[in-house]
Amino acid sequence: MDQRTPVRRTARAAALVLLVLTTSTGCTGGVEGTPGASGLRDPYFPKLGNGGYDVQHYDLALDVDPAAHRLRGTATITARATQDLSAFDLDLVGLTVDSVTVEGRPAAVHRAGQELTLRPDAEVAGRLHKGGTFRTVVRYSGSPRTLTDPDGSKEGWLRTADGSVALGEPTGSMAWFPGNNHPSDKASYDIAVTVPEGLTAVSNGELASRRTSGGATTFHWHVPEPMASYLVTVAIGRFDMKESTTPDGIKVFTAADTTVAADSARVLARVPEVVKWEAERFGPYPFSATGAIVERSGDAGYALETQDRPFFPGPPGTGLLVHEMAHQWFGDSVTPESWRDMWLNEGFATYAEWLWEADKEGRPVQDRFDAAFKNEANWAFPPADPPTAADISQAPVYGRGAMVIHRIRQAVDDDRRFFALVRGWTKAHRHGNASTADFTAYVEKATGQDLTKLWDTWLYGRSRPASED
């Protein structure tokens, strides 16, 4: 980040839904037995995510009317139980829940804030055993909200000049679909978005189909690789779209708002070049598709590394494109275990900018390091320990995070070995999650060095050292 078709129901079914939606009582929704936890105790967002299950796949069907700012959605969630489950939670804020089934049978629903607690009937609950797979279908509707982050930035469902865009870091995805909204639970996705004819709906992954009927067009996007919920996006509007395929078989899809398409064309044409350059340094590109989404300036306040198709609020510069594309390795494929590990995303992506400038513009990486070292903002707090949720996207996470990477490179003192180390890291955790502790242990094992002083000074130190040495 940088600052950052509805289904008809019979009257009997509708009455049953009304019953289960209105008879759940108490602060736990009447849940007893072995319910999954209502949060994962993330250091900054303790109520985000849910325990007791691991989502395998989301199938989202959205019918969106941008002019009326209304959405109807059906979320079909396939998950594996990680414990015996009598009940479990999903994260969803604002929207109205119209019905819920678990394994095809209506489930009782209780809502408290962002927590949507589902209690399957006794017959289904008796089959939700640890290791088993189950399917939940949530039908919902309403006007999706724009949320305000602790740092004041806007996310969730943002209205644009000619449509809308969904941005999810760190909490915003729960504003438009129910799920296990924490980076530690990644899943594959199918996202079908129906919009008025003449508009386009762009999302992550590959465009599987496009179908127009009755004055509306449905765009179906397929994401085969695991994706964290905060990286899911939908952009609706009028776009100049271009499709191609790289020599390596990666599908390239770019979409630029028609008012900024001409100004974006030169940089967007460099997407394949940037992907190839970064793959040589960071390892094979981790997804089957790539590209970018460019909205009008002012439609959002920041760019975001939405998976395989980064989002930009206006035509990006090459450096910003390099940064967001680097996130495809660092953040999107290797995803942080918790929001405390954000520096692993931003430190590497910032360092990618330094490397690009060195290779393409002749500015030594050490010059960028020296400037970052002198910048007081980078020493406000340790990058691996931001003091509050409002700080996880602040300067030390970026600039000092990049300094940590450069200090590792200096400790290795061999570029061939350093880049082998980086490629080994992205291979070891490809499509998974990793923490700061995972990273420091990996580096020490790969280098055979005790780097305690480096971590204490650059990663966890609370004051700037007297010198760069």
Coordinates of C-alpha atoms in Angstrom, one line a residue:
M1 CA 0.0 0.0 0.0
D2 CA 1.2 3.5 -0.7
Q3 CA 0.0 6.8 1.1
R4 CA -0.5 4.8 1.2
T5 CA -28.1 -12.3 -9.4
P6 CA -30.2 -12.5 -6.7
V7 CA -32.0 -16.0 -6.3
R8 CA -35.8 -16.2 -5.8
R9 CA -37.0 -18.0 -2.7
T10 CA -40.4 -19.5 -1.9
A11 CA -42.5 -17.8 0.7
R12 CA -41.9 -20.8 3.1
A13 CA -38.2 -20.4 2.7
A14 CA -38.4 -16.7 3.3
A15 CA -40.4 -17.2 6.5
L16 CA -37.9 -19.7 7.8
V17 CA -35.0 -17.3 7.1
L18 CA -36.9 -14.6 9.0
L19 CA -37.3 -16.9 11.9
V20 CA -33.7 -17.8 12.2
L21 CA -32.6 -14.2 11.8
T22 CA -34.8 -12.9 14.6
T23 CA -34.8 -15.7 17.2
S24 CA -31.0 -15.8 18.0
T25 CA -30.4 -14.2 21.4
G26 CA -27.7 -13.2 23.7
C27 CA -24.2 -11.7 23.1
T28 CA -23.0 -15.1 21.8
G29 CA -26.0 -15.7 19.6
G30 CA -27.0 -18.6 21.8
V31 CA -23.9 -20.5 20.7
E32 CA -22.8 -23.4 22.9
G33 CA -20.6 -26.4 22.2
T34 CA -17.4 -25.9 20.3
P35 CA -17.7 -22.6 18.4
G36 CA -14.8 -21.2 16.4
A37 CA -13.1 -18.1 17.8
S38 CA -14.6 -14.7 16.8
G39 CA -11.2 -13.2 16.1
L40 CA -7.5 -14.2 15.6
R41 CA -6.0 -11.7 18.1
D42 CA -4.0 -9.9 15.5
P43 CA -1.8 -7.4 17.3
Y44 CA -3.5 -4.4 15.8
F45 CA -6.9 -5.8 14.7
P46 CA -7.8 -8.5 17.2
K47 CA -11.3 -9.0 16.0
L48 CA -10.3 -9.5 12.3
G49 CA -10.4 -13.1 11.1
N50 CA -12.1 -16.1 12.7
G51 CA -11.0 -19.4 14.2
G52 CA -12.1 -22.9 13.7
Y53 CA -11.9 -23.1 9.9
D54 CA -9.7 -22.5 6.9
V55 CA -11.3 -21.1 3.7
Q56 CA -10.4 -23.0 0.6
H57 CA -12.4 -21.1 -2.0
Y58 CA -14.7 -18.1 -2.3
D59 CA -17.3 -17.9 -5.1
L60 CA -18.7 -14.4 -5.1
A61 CA -21.6 -13.4 -7.4
L62 CA -22.3 -9.6 -7.2
D63 CA -25.1 -7.6 -8.9
V64 CA -24.1 -4.0 -8.6
D65 CA -26.0 -0.8 -9.4
P66 CA -23.4 2.0 -9.1
A67 CA -25.9 4.8 -9.7
A68 CA -28.1 3.7 -6.8
H69 CA -25.0 2.6 -4.8
R70 CA -26.6 -0.8 -4.2
L71 CA -25.2 -4.3 -4.2
R72 CA -26.8 -7.8 -4.1
G73 CA -24.3 -10.6 -3.4
T74 CA -24.1 -14.3 -2.9
A75 CA -21.0 -15.6 -1.3
T76 CA -20.4 -19.4 -1.5
I77 CA -17.6 -20.2 0.9
T78 CA -15.9 -23.6 0.9
A79 CA -13.9 -24.2 4.0
R80 CA -12.1 -26.9 6.0
A81 CA -12.9 -27.2 9.7
T82 CA -9.7 -27.0 11.9
Q83 CA -11.7 -28.2 14.9
D84 CA -15.1 -29.7 15.6
L85 CA -17.5 -26.8 15.0
S86 CA -20.9 -26.0 16.6
A87 CA -20.8 -22.5 15.3
F88 CA -18.4 -20.1 13.5
D89 CA -18.0 -16.5 12.5
L90 CA -17.6 -14.5 9.4
D91 CA -16.5 -10.8 9.1
L92 CA -19.1 -8.6 7.5
V93 CA -20.0 -4.9 8.2
G94 CA -23.0 -2.9 7.2
L95 CA -24.8 -5.0 4.6
T96 CA -28.1 -6.8 5.3
V97 CA -27.9 -10.6 5.5
D98 CA -30.9 -12.0 3.6
S99 CA -30.3 -15.7 4.2
V100 CA -27.6 -18.2 5.3
T101 CA -27.2 -21.9 4.7
V102 CA -24.6 -24.3 5.9
E103 CA -24.4 -27.6 3.9
G104 CA -27.6 -26.7 2.2
R105 CA -29.7 -26.2 5.4
P106 CA -30.7 -22.8 7.0
A107 CA -28.4 -21.6 9.8
A108 CA -29.2 -19.4 12.7
V109 CA -27.6 -15.9 12.4
H110 CA -26.5 -13.5 15.1
R111 CA -24.8 -10.1 14.4
A112 CA -22.7 -8.0 16.6
G113 CA -20.6 -5.3 15.0
Q114 CA -18.5 -6.9 12.3
E115 CA -19.1 -10.4 13.6
L116 CA -21.6 -12.6 11.8
T117 CA -22.0 -15.7 14.0
L118 CA -23.6 -18.7 12.2
R119 CA -25.0 -21.7 14.0
P120 CA -25.8 -24.7 11.8
D121 CA -28.8 -26.8 12.8
A122 CA -28.1 -29.9 14.9
E123 CA -27.9 -32.3 12.0
V124 CA -25.3 -30.3 10.2
A125 CA -23.3 -29.4 13.3
G126 CA -23.0 -33.1 14.1
R127 CA -21.1 -33.5 10.8
L128 CA -18.7 -30.5 11.1
H129 CA -15.7 -32.4 12.4
K130 CA -12.1 -31.4 12.3
G131 CA -10.6 -31.9 8.9
G132 CA -14.0 -32.0 7.1
T133 CA -15.0 -29.7 4.3
F134 CA -18.2 -27.7 4.4
R135 CA -20.0 -25.1 2.3
T136 CA -21.7 -21.9 3.5
V137 CA -23.9 -19.7 1.3
V138 CA -24.6 -16.1 2.4
R139 CA -27.0 -14.0 0.5
Y140 CA -26.8 -10.3 1.3
S141 CA -27.7 -6.8 0.0
G142 CA -27.5 -3.1 0.7
S143 CA -25.3 -0.1 0.2
P144 CA -21.7 -1.1 0.9
R145 CA -19.7 1.2 3.1
T146 CA -16.6 3.2 2.8
L147 CA -14.5 2.6 6.0
T148 CA -11.9 4.8 7.6
D149 CA -8.6 3.3 8.6
P150 CA -6.9 4.2 11.9
D151 CA -4.5 6.3 9.9
G152 CA -7.4 8.3 8.3
S153 CA -7.3 6.7 4.8
K154 CA -10.4 5.4 3.1
E155 CA -11.0 1.8 2.1
G156 CA -13.9 -0.7 1.7
W157 CA -16.3 0.3 -1.1
L158 CA -15.3 3.7 -2.6
R159 CA -17.6 5.6 -5.0
T160 CA -15.8 6.9 -8.1
A161 CA -16.7 9.4 -10.8
D162 CA -18.4 6.7 -13.0
G163 CA -18.7 3.7 -10.7
S164 CA -16.9 2.3 -7.7
V165 CA -13.7 0.5 -6.5
A166 CA -13.2 -1.9 -3.7
L167 CA -9.9 -1.7 -1.7
G168 CA -9.3 -3.9 1.3
E169 CA -6.1 -3.1 3.2
P170 CA -6.2 -3.8 6.0
T171 CA -9.9 -4.3 6.9
G172 CA -12.0 -3.1 4.0
S173 CA -13.0 -6.4 2.3
M174 CA -15.6 -7.1 4.9
A175 CA -17.5 -4.0 3.6
W176 CA -18.6 -5.9 0.5
F177 CA -18.3 -9.7 1.1
P178 CA -18.4 -11.9 4.2
G179 CA -15.3 -14.0 4.9
N180 CA -12.4 -14.8 7.1
N181 CA -10.9 -11.3 6.8
H182 CA -7.3 -11.8 7.9
P183 CA -4.1 -12.2 5.8
S184 CA -3.3 -15.6 7.4
D185 CA -6.3 -17.3 5.7
K186 CA -5.7 -17.3 1.9
A187 CA -8.0 -18.9 -0.7
S188 CA -8.7 -19.1 -4.4
Y189 CA -11.6 -17.1 -5.8
D190 CA -14.2 -16.9 -8.5
I191 CA -15.7 -13.4 -8.8
A192 CA -18.7 -12.7 -11.1
V193 CA -19.8 -9.1 -11.2
T194 CA -23.0 -8.0 -13.1
V195 CA -23.1 -4.3 -14.0
P196 CA -25.3 -2.2 -16.3
E197 CA -24.4 -2.6 -20.0
G198 CA -21.7 -0.2 -21.0
L199 CA -19.8 -0.4 -17.8
T200 CA -16.9 -2.8 -17.1
A201 CA -16.1 -4.7 -13.9
V202 CA -12.4 -5.5 -13.4
S203 CA -11.2 -7.8 -10.7
N204 CA -8.2 -10.1 -9.9
G205 CA -7.0 -13.1 -11.9
E206 CA -8.0 -14.1 -15.4
L207 CA -11.1 -13.0 -17.2
A208 CA -13.0 -16.3 -17.6
S209 CA -16.0 -15.0 -19.4
R210 CA -17.9 -11.9 -20.4
R211 CA -21.7 -12.1 -21.1
T212 CA -24.3 -9.5 -21.9
S213 CA -28.0 -10.0 -21.6
G214 CA -31.1 -8.0 -20.8
G215 CA -29.2 -4.7 -20.5
A216 CA -26.5 -6.0 -18.1
T217 CA -23.0 -7.5 -18.5
T218 CA -21.5 -10.2 -16.2
F219 CA -17.7 -10.3 -15.9
H220 CA -16.4 -13.6 -14.4
W221 CA -12.9 -13.4 -13.0
H222 CA -11.0 -16.6 -11.8
V223 CA -8.1 -16.5 -9.3
P224 CA -6.5 -20.0 -9.1
E225 CA -3.8 -19.1 -6.7
P226 CA -4.3 -18.4 -3.0
M227 CA -5.2 -14.8 -2.2
A228 CA -5.6 -12.9 1.1
S229 CA -8.9 -11.1 1.4
Y230 CA -7.3 -7.7 1.7
L231 CA -5.9 -8.1 -1.8
V232 CA -9.3 -8.7 -3.6
T233 CA -10.5 -5.8 -5.7
V234 CA -13.4 -4.9 -8.0
A235 CA -13.3 -1.7 -10.1
I236 CA -16.5 -0.7 -11.9
G237 CA -16.5 2.1 -14.5
R238 CA -15.6 2.9 -18.1
F239 CA -12.2 1.6 -18.9
D240 CA -9.8 1.4 -21.8
M241 CA -8.9 -2.3 -21.6
K242 CA -5.9 -4.1 -23.2
E243 CA -5.1 -7.8 -23.1
S244 CA -1.9 -9.6 -24.1
T245 CA 0.3 -12.5 -23.1
T246 CA 4.0 -12.4 -22.3
P247 CA 6.6 -14.8 -23.9
D248 CA 6.4 -16.7 -20.6
G249 CA 2.7 -17.3 -21.0
I250 CA 1.6 -14.7 -18.3
K251 CA -1.7 -13.1 -19.2
V252 CA -1.5 -9.3 -19.1
F253 CA -4.7 -7.3 -18.5
T254 CA -4.6 -3.5 -18.0
A255 CA -7.6 -1.3 -17.4
A256 CA -7.4 2.5 -17.4
D257 CA -10.3 4.9 -16.9
T258 CA -11.0 6.4 -20.3
T259 CA -10.1 9.9 -19.0
V260 CA -6.6 8.9 -18.0
A261 CA -5.9 6.1 -20.5
A262 CA -3.7 8.2 -22.8
D263 CA -1.6 9.5 -19.9
S264 CA -1.2 5.9 -18.5
A265 CA -0.4 4.1 -21.7
R266 CA 3.4 4.6 -21.7
V267 CA 3.9 3.3 -18.1
L268 CA 1.3 0.4 -18.5
A269 CA 3.2 -0.8 -21.6
R270 CA 6.1 -1.4 -19.3
V271 CA 4.3 -4.0 -17.1
P272 CA 5.8 -7.0 -18.8
E273 CA 9.3 -5.4 -18.7
V274 CA 9.0 -4.7 -14.9
V275 CA 7.7 -8.3 -14.2
K276 CA 10.6 -9.8 -16.2
W277 CA 13.1 -7.6 -14.4
E278 CA 11.8 -8.4 -11.0
A279 CA 11.5 -12.2 -11.7
E280 CA 15.2 -12.2 -12.5
R281 CA 15.9 -10.9 -9.0
F282 CA 13.1 -12.3 -6.8
G283 CA 12.3 -15.6 -8.5
P284 CA 9.6 -16.8 -10.9
Y285 CA 6.5 -14.6 -11.1
P286 CA 4.0 -16.3 -8.8
F287 CA 0.7 -15.8 -10.7
S288 CA -0.8 -16.7 -14.0
A289 CA -1.9 -13.1 -14.7
T290 CA -0.6 -9.6 -14.2
G291 CA -1.6 -6.1 -15.2
A292 CA -2.9 -2.9 -13.5
I293 CA -6.0 -0.9 -12.8
V294 CA -5.8 2.9 -13.2
E295 CA -8.7 5.1 -11.9
R296 CA -9.0 8.9 -12.0
S297 CA -6.9 10.9 -9.7
G298 CA -8.9 11.5 -6.6
D299 CA -10.9 8.3 -6.7
A300 CA -8.7 7.0 -3.9
G301 CA -5.9 8.4 -1.9
Y302 CA -3.2 5.7 -2.5
A303 CA -2.0 2.9 -4.7
L304 CA -2.5 -0.7 -3.6
E305 CA -0.9 -4.0 -4.5
T306 CA -4.2 -5.8 -5.2
Q307 CA -3.2 -9.3 -6.3
D308 CA -1.8 -9.6 -9.9
R309 CA -3.5 -6.3 -10.8
P310 CA -2.3 -3.4 -8.7
F311 CA -4.6 -0.4 -8.3
F312 CA -3.4 3.2 -9.0
P313 CA -5.3 6.5 -8.4
G314 CA -4.2 8.2 -11.6
P315 CA -1.4 7.5 -14.0
P316 CA 1.5 6.0 -12.1
G317 CA 5.2 6.8 -12.4
T318 CA 7.6 3.9 -13.2
G319 CA 8.9 3.8 -9.7
L320 CA 5.4 3.3 -8.2
L321 CA 4.7 0.6 -10.8
V322 CA 8.0 -1.2 -9.7
H323 CA 7.0 -0.9 -6.1
E324 CA 3.5 -2.3 -6.5
M325 CA 4.7 -5.1 -8.8
A326 CA 7.3 -6.1 -6.3
H327 CA 4.5 -6.7 -3.9
Q328 CA 3.3 -9.6 -6.1
W329 CA 6.2 -11.5 -4.5
F330 CA 6.4 -9.6 -1.2
G331 CA 2.9 -9.4 0.3
D332 CA 0.8 -11.1 -2.3
S333 CA 2.6 -14.5 -2.7
V334 CA 4.5 -14.4 0.5
T335 CA 1.8 -12.8 2.7
P336 CA 2.4 -11.6 6.3
E337 CA 1.3 -13.8 9.1
S338 CA -0.1 -10.8 10.9
W339 CA -0.3 -7.0 10.4
R340 CA 2.8 -6.6 12.6
D341 CA 4.8 -8.2 9.7
M342 CA 3.9 -5.4 7.3
W343 CA 7.5 -4.3 6.9
L344 CA 8.3 -7.5 5.0
N345 CA 5.9 -6.2 2.3
E346 CA 6.9 -2.6 2.2
G347 CA 10.6 -3.0 3.0
F348 CA 11.2 -5.3 0.0
A349 CA 9.0 -3.2 -2.3
T350 CA 10.8 -0.1 -1.4
Y351 CA 14.1 -1.8 -1.9
A352 CA 12.9 -2.9 -5.4
E353 CA 12.6 0.8 -6.2
W354 CA 16.2 1.4 -5.1
L355 CA 17.4 -1.6 -7.3
W356 CA 15.5 -0.3 -10.3
E357 CA 17.0 3.1 -10.0
A358 CA 20.5 1.6 -9.8
D359 CA 20.0 -0.6 -12.8
K360 CA 18.0 1.8 -15.0
E361 CA 19.1 5.2 -13.9
G362 CA 22.6 4.7 -12.5
R363 CA 21.8 5.9 -9.0
P364 CA 23.7 3.7 -6.5
V365 CA 21.5 1.9 -3.9
Q366 CA 23.9 3.2 -1.3
D367 CA 22.7 6.8 -2.1
R368 CA 19.2 5.8 -1.4
F369 CA 20.2 4.1 1.8
D370 CA 22.2 7.2 2.9
A371 CA 19.2 9.4 2.3
A372 CA 16.9 7.1 4.2
F373 CA 19.3 6.9 7.1
K374 CA 19.3 10.7 7.4
N375 CA 15.5 11.0 7.2
E376 CA 14.2 11.5 10.8
A377 CA 10.8 10.0 9.9
N378 CA 12.3 6.6 9.4
W379 CA 13.4 6.5 13.0
A380 CA 10.0 7.2 14.6
F381 CA 9.6 3.6 15.7
P382 CA 11.0 0.1 14.9
P383 CA 9.7 -1.2 11.6
A384 CA 9.0 -4.6 13.1
D385 CA 7.0 -3.1 16.0
P386 CA 4.7 -0.2 15.0
P387 CA 3.2 1.2 18.1
T388 CA -0.4 1.3 16.9
A389 CA -2.7 0.3 14.0
A390 CA -2.4 3.8 12.6
D391 CA 1.4 3.3 12.1
I392 CA 1.6 0.1 10.1
S393 CA 1.8 2.1 6.8
Q394 CA 4.1 4.9 8.1
A395 CA 7.7 5.8 7.0
P396 CA 9.7 3.4 9.1
V397 CA 7.9 0.4 7.7
Y398 CA 8.9 1.5 4.2
G399 CA 12.2 3.4 4.4
R400 CA 13.8 1.6 7.4
G401 CA 12.4 -1.7 6.2
A402 CA 14.4 -1.2 3.0
M403 CA 17.4 -0.3 5.1
V404 CA 17.1 -3.7 6.8
I405 CA 17.2 -5.4 3.4
H406 CA 20.3 -3.5 2.4
R407 CA 22.1 -4.2 5.6
I408 CA 21.5 -7.9 5.0
R409 CA 22.9 -7.5 1.5
Q410 CA 26.0 -5.9 3.0
A411 CA 26.3 -8.7 5.6
V412 CA 26.2 -11.3 2.8
D413 CA 28.8 -9.2 0.9
D414 CA 28.2 -11.1 -2.3
D415 CA 25.4 -10.0 -4.7
R416 CA 25.1 -13.5 -6.2
R417 CA 24.5 -15.0 -2.8
F418 CA 22.2 -12.2 -1.7
F419 CA 19.8 -12.5 -4.6
A420 CA 19.9 -16.3 -4.2
L421 CA 18.9 -15.8 -0.6
V422 CA 16.0 -13.5 -1.8
R423 CA 14.8 -16.0 -4.4
G424 CA 15.1 -18.8 -1.8
W425 CA 12.8 -16.8 0.5
T426 CA 10.1 -16.3 -2.1
K427 CA 10.3 -20.0 -3.1
A428 CA 10.2 -21.3 0.5
H429 CA 7.0 -19.3 1.3
R430 CA 5.4 -19.1 -2.2
H431 CA 1.6 -18.7 -1.8
G432 CA 1.9 -18.9 1.9
N433 CA 2.4 -16.8 5.0
A434 CA 5.5 -15.8 6.9
S435 CA 6.3 -13.8 10.0
T436 CA 9.3 -11.6 10.9
A437 CA 10.6 -14.4 13.1
D438 CA 10.4 -16.8 10.1
F439 CA 12.4 -14.3 8.0
T440 CA 15.2 -13.6 10.5
A441 CA 15.6 -17.3 11.1
Y442 CA 15.7 -18.0 7.4
V443 CA 18.4 -15.3 6.8
E444 CA 20.6 -16.6 9.6
K445 CA 20.3 -20.1 8.4
A446 CA 21.0 -19.1 4.8
T447 CA 24.0 -17.0 5.6
G448 CA 25.4 -19.0 8.5
Q449 CA 25.7 -15.8 10.5
D450 CA 24.5 -14.6 13.9
L451 CA 22.8 -11.3 12.9
T452 CA 21.5 -10.4 16.3
K453 CA 23.2 -7.0 16.2
L454 CA 21.7 -6.2 12.8
W455 CA 18.2 -7.1 14.0
D456 CA 18.6 -5.2 17.3
T457 CA 19.8 -2.1 15.6
W458 CA 17.9 -1.8 12.3
L459 CA 14.8 -3.9 12.8
Y460 CA 14.0 -3.4 16.5
G461 CA 16.2 -0.5 17.6
R462 CA 14.3 2.5 18.9
S463 CA 16.9 5.2 18.1
R464 CA 19.1 5.9 15.2
P465 CA 22.7 4.6 15.6
A466 CA 25.6 7.1 15.6
S467 CA 26.7 5.9 12.1
E468 CA 25.6 3.6 9.3
D469 CA 28.2 1.0 10.3

